[in-house]
PDB file of C-alpha atoms in Angstrom:
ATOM      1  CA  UNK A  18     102.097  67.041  90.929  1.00 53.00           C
ATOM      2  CA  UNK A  19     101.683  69.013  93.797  1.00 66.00           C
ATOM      3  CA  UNK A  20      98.941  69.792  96.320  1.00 71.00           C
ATOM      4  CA  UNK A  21      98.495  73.592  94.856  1.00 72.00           C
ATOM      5  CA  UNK A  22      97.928  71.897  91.044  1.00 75.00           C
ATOM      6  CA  UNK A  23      95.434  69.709  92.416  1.00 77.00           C
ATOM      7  CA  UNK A  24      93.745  72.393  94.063  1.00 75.00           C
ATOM      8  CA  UNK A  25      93.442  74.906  90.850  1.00 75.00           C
ATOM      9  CA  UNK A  26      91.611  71.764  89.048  1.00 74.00           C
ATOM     10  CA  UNK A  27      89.195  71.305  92.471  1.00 74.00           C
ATOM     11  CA  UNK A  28      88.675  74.648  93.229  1.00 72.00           C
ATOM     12  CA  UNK A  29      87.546  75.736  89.677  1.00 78.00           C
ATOM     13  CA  UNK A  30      83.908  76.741  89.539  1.00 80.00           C
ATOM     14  CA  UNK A  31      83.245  74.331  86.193  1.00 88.00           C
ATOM     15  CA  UNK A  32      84.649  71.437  88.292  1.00 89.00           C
ATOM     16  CA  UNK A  33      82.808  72.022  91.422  1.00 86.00           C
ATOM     17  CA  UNK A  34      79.291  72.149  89.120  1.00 89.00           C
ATOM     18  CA  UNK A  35      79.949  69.315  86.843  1.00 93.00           C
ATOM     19  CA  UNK A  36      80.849  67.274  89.838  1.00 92.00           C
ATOM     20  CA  UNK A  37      77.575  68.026  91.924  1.00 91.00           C
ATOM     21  CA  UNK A  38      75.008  68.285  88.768  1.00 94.00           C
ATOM     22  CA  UNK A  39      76.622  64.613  87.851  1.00 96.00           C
ATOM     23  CA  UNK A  40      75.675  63.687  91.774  1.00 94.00           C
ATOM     24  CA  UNK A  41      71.793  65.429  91.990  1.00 93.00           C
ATOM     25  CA  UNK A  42      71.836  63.434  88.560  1.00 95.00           C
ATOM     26  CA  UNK A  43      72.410  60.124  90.226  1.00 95.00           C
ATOM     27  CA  UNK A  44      75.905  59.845  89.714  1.00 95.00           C
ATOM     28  CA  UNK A  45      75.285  58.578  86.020  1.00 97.00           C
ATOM     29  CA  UNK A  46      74.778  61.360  83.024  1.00 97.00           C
ATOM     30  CA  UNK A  47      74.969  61.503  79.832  1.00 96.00           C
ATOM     31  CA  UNK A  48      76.541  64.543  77.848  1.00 94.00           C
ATOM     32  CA  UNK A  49      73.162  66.398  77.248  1.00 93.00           C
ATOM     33  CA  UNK A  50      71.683  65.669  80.754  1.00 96.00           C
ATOM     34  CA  UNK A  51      74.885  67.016  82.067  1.00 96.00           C
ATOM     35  CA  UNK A  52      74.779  70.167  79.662  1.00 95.00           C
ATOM     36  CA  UNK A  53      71.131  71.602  80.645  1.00 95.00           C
ATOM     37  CA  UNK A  54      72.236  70.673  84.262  1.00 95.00           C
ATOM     38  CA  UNK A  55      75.075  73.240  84.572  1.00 92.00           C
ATOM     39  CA  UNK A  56      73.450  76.489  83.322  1.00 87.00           C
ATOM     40  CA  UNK A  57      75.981  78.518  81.282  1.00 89.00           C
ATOM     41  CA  UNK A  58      78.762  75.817  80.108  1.00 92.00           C
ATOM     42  CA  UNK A  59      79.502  76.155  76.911  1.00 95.00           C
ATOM     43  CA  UNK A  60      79.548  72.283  75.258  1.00 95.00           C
ATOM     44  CA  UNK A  61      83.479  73.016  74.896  1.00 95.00           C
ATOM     45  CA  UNK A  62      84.093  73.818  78.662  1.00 94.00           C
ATOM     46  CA  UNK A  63      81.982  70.614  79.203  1.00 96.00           C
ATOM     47  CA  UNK A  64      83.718  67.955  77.236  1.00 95.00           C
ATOM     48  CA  UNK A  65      86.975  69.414  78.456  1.00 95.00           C
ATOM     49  CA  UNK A  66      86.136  69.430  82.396  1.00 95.00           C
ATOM     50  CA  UNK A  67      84.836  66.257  82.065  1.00 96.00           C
ATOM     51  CA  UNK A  68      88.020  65.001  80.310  1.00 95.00           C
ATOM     52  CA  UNK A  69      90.198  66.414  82.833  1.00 94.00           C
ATOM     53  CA  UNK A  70      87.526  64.529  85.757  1.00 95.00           C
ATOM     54  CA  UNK A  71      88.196  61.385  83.582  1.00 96.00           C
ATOM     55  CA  UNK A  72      92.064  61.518  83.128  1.00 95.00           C
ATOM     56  CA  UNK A  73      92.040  62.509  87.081  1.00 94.00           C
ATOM     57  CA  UNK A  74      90.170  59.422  88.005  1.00 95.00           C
ATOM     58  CA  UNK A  75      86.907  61.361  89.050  1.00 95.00           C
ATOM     59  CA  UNK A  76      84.617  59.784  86.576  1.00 97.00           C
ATOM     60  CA  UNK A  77      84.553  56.814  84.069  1.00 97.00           C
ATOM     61  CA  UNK A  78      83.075  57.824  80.421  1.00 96.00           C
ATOM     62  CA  UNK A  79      81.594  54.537  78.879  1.00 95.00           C
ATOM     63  CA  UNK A  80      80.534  54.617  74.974  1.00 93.00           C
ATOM     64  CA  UNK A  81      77.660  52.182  74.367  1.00 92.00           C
ATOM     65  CA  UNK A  82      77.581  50.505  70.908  1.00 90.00           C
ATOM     66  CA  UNK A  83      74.971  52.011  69.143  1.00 89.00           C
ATOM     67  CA  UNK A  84      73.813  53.975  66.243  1.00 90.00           C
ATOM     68  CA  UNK A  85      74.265  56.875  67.431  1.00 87.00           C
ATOM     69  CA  UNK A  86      76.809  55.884  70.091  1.00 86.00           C
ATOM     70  CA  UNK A  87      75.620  56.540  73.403  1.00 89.00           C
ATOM     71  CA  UNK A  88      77.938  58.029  75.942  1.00 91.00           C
ATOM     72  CA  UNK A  89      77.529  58.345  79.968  1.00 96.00           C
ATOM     73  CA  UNK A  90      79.302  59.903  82.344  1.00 97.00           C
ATOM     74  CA  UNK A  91      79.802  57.742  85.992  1.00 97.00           C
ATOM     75  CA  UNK A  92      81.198  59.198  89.545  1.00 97.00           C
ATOM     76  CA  UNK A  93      83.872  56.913  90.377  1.00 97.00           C
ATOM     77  CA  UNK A  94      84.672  56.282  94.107  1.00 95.00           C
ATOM     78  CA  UNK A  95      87.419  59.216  93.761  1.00 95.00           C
ATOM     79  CA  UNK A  96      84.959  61.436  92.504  1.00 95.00           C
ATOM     80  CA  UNK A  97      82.324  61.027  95.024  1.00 95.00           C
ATOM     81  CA  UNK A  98      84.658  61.977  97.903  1.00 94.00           C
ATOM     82  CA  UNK A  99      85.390  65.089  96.452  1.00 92.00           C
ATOM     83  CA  UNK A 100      81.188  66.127  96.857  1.00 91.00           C
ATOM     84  CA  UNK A 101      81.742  66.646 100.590  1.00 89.00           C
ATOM     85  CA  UNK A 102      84.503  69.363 100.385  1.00 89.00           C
ATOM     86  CA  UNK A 103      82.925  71.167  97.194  1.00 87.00           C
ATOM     87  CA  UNK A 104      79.457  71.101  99.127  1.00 88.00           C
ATOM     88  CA  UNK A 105      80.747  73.034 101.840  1.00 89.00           C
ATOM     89  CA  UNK A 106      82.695  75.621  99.754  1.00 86.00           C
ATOM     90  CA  UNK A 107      78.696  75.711  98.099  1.00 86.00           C
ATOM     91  CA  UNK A 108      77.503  75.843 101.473  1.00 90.00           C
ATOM     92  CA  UNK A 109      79.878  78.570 102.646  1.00 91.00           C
ATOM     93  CA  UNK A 110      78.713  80.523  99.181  1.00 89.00           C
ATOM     94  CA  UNK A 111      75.262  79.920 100.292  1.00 89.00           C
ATOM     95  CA  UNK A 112      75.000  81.118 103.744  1.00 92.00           C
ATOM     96  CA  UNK A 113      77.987  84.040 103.349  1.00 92.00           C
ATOM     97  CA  UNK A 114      76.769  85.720  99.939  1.00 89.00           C
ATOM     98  CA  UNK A 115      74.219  88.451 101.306  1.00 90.00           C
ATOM     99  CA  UNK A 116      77.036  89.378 103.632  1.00 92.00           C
ATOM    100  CA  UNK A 117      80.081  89.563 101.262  1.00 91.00           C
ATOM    101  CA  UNK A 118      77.009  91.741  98.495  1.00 91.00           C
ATOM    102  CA  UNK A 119      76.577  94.209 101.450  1.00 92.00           C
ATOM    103  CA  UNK A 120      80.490  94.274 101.856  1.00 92.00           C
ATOM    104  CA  UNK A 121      81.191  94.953  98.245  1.00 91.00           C
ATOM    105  CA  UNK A 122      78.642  98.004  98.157  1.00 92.00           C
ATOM    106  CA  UNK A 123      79.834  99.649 101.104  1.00 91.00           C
ATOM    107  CA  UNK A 124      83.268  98.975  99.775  1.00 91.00           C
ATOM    108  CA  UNK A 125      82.872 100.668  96.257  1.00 91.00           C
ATOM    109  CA  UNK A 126      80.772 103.583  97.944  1.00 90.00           C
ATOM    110  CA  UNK A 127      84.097 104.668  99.997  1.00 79.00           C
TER     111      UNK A 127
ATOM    112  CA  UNK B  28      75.561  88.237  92.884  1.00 53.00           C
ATOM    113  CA  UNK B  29      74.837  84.611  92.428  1.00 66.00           C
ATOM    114  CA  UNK B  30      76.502  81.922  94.819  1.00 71.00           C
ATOM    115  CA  UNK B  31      78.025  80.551  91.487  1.00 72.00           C
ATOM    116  CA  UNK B  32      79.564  84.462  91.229  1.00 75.00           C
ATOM    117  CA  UNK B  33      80.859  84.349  95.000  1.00 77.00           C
ATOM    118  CA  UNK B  34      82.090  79.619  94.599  1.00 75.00           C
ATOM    119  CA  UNK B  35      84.364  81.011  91.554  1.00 75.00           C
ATOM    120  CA  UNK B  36      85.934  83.444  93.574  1.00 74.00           C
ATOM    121  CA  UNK B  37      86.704  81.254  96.627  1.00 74.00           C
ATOM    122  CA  UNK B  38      87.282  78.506  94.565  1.00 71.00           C
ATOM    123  CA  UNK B  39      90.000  80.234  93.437  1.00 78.00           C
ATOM    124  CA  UNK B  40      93.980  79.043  94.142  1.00 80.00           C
ATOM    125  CA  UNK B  41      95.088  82.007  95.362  1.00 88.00           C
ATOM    126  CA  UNK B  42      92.779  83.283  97.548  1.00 89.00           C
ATOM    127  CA  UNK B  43      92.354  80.056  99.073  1.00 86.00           C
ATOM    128  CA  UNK B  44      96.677  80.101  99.426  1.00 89.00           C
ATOM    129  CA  UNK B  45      96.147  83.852 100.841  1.00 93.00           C
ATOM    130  CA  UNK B  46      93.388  82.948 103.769  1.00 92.00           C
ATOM    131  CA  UNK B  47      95.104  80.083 104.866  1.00 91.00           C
ATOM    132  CA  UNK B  48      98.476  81.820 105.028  1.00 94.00           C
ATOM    133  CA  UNK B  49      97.601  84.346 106.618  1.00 95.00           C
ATOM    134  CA  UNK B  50      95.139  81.818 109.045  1.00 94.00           C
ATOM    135  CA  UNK B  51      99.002  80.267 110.059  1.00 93.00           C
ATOM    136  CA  UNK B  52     100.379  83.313 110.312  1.00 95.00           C
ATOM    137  CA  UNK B  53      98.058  84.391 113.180  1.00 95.00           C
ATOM    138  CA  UNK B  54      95.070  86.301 111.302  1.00 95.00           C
ATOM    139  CA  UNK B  55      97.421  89.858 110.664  1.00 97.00           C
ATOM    140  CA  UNK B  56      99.863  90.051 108.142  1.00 97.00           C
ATOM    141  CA  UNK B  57     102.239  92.531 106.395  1.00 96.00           C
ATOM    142  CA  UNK B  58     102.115  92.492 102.489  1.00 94.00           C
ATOM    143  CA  UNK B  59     105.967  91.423 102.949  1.00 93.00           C
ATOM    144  CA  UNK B  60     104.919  88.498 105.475  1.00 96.00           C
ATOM    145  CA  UNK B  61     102.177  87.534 103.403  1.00 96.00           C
ATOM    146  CA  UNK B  62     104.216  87.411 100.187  1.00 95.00           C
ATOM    147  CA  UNK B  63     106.863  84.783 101.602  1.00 95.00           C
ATOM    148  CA  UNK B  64     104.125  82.563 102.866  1.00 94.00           C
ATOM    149  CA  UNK B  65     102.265  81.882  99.331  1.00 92.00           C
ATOM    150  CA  UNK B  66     105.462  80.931  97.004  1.00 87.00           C
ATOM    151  CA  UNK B  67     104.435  81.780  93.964  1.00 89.00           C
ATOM    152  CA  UNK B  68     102.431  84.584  93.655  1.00 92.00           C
ATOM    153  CA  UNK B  69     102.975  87.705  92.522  1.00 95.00           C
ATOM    154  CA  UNK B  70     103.125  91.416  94.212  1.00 95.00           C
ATOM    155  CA  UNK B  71     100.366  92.248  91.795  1.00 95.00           C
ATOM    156  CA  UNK B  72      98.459  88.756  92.097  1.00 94.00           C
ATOM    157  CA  UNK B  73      98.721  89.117  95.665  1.00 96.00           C
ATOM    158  CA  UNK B  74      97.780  92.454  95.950  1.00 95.00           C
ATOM    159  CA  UNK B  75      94.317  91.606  93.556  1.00 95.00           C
ATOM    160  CA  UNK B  76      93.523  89.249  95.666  1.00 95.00           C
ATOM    161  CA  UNK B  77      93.884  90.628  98.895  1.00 96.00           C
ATOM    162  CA  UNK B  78      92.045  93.835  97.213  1.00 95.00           C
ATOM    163  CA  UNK B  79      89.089  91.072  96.758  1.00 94.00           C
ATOM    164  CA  UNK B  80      89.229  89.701 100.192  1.00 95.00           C
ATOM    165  CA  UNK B  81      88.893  93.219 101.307  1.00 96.00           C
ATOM    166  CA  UNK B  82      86.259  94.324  99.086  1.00 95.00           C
ATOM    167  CA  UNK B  83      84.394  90.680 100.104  1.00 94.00           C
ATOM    168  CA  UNK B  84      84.578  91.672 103.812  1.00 95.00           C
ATOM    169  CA  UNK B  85      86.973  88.793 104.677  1.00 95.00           C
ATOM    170  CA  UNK B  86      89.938  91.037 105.642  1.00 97.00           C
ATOM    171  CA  UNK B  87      90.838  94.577 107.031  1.00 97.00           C
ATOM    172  CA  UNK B  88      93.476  96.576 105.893  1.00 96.00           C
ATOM    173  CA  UNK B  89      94.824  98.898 108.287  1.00 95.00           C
ATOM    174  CA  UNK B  90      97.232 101.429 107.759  1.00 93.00           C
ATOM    175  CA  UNK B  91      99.719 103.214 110.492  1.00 91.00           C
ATOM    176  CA  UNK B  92     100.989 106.434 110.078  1.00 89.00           C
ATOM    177  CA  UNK B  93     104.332 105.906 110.075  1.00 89.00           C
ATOM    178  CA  UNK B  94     107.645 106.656 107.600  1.00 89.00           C
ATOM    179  CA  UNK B  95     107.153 104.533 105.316  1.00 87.00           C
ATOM    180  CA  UNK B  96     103.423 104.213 106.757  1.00 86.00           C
ATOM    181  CA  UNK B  97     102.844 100.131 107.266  1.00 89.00           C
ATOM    182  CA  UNK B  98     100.205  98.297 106.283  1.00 91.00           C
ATOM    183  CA  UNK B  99      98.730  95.210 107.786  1.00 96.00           C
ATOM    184  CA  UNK B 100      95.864  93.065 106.445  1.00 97.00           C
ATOM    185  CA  UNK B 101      93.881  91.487 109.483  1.00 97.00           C
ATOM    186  CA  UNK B 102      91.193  88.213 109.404  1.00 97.00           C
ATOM    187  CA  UNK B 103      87.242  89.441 109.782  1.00 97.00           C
ATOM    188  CA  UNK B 104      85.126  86.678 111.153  1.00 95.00           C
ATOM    189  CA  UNK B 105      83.544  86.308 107.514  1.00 95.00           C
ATOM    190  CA  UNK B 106      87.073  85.092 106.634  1.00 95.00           C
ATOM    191  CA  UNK B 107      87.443  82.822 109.492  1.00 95.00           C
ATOM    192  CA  UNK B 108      84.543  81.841 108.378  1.00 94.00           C
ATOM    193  CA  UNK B 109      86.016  80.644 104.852  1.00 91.00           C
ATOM    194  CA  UNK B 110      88.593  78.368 106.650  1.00 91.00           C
ATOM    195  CA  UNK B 111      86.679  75.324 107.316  1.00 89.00           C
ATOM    196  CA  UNK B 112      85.536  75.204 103.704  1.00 89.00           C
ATOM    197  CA  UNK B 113      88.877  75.770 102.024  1.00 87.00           C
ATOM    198  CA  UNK B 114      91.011  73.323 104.155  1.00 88.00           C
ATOM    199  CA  UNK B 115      88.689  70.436 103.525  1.00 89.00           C
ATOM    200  CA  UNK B 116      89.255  71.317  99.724  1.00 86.00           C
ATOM    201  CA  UNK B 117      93.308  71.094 101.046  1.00 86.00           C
ATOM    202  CA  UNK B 118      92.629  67.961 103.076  1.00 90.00           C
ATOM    203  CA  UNK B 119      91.114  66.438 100.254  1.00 91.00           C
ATOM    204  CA  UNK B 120      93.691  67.544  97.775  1.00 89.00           C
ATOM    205  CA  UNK B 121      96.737  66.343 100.277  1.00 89.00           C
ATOM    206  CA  UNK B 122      94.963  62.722 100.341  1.00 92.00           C
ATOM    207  CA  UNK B 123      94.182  62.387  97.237  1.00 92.00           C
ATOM    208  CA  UNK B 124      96.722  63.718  94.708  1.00 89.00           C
ATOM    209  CA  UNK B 125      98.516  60.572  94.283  1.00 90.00           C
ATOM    210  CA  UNK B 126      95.809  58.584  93.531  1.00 92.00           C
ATOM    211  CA  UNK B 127      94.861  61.403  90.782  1.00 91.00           C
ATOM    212  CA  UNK B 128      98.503  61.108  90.060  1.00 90.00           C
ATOM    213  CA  UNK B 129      98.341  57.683  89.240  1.00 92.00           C
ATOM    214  CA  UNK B 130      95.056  57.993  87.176  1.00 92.00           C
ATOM    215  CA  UNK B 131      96.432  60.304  84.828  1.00 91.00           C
ATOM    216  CA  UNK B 132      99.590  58.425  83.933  1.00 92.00           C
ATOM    217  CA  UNK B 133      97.441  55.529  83.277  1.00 91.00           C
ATOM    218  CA  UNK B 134      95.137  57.621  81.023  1.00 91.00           C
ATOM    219  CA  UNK B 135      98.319  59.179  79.592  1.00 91.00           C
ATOM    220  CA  UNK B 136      99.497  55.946  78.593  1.00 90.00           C
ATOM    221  CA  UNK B 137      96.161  54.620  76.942  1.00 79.00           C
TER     222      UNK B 137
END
């Protein structure tokens, strides 16, 4: 698989929000917790981001016995050292939006 | 625009492929150039996205009066800005796509 695959999953804006609600959630979430903590992900988008995180060894999903089952989401080791890159693409988006917004309107007034 | 409005756009594959190319090929680019450096993309995928980048205020596109008239697309600071950000999303990607690798053909194979 190369580098530019990778890079389509990391660089997608579900990833990146999944990845750092799961971390300002302690690194441990369960489906719901996750759900109200990325606003506007639909519950399909959700279960299938955090599949791909778990098939690409981002984060473990453990089912707990019960009636109903319970089901949490953790950050594996994999996972976490992807926060540092995403936060500074969030950064970047943070700092540079005001300036890219004036851009775009003096670009579509030309 | 909300950051999470600006994060999809540069957390998009091809515009990160289309700053860093055109970071190695010195910060000014033909269309042509810029074409052979991202293998894959499309004339009209490329020409979207540099259309963004230009609307975003990351890159200049100048045109010289000549027969045909040529075009060059040139780096603003605001996209020299993006660098940083999008190669530690490469750097990460580079280092860790085998281990990913690995994780999904053991999930595969559950």
């Amino acid at each position: 698989m190369a580098v530019r695959e990778l890079l389509t999953k990391i660089g997608d804006k579900w990833t990146i929000f999944v990845v750092l609600s799961l971390d300002l959630l302690g690194g441990r979430a369960r489906f719901s917790e996750l759900e109200r903590a990325v606003p506007g992900i639909s519950q399909r988008m959700l279960s299938s981001t955090l599949k791909n995180l778990e098939r690409d060894g981002m984060v473990i999903r453990e089912v707990f016995p019960e009636v109903p089952p319970r089901v949490e989401y953790e950050m594996t080791t994999l996972g976490r050292s992807l926060l540092r890159p995403t936060q500074g693409l969030v950064d970047w988006a943070k700092e540079n939006w005001e300036t890219v917004r004036s851009s775009q309107s003096s670009y579509d007034t030309k």
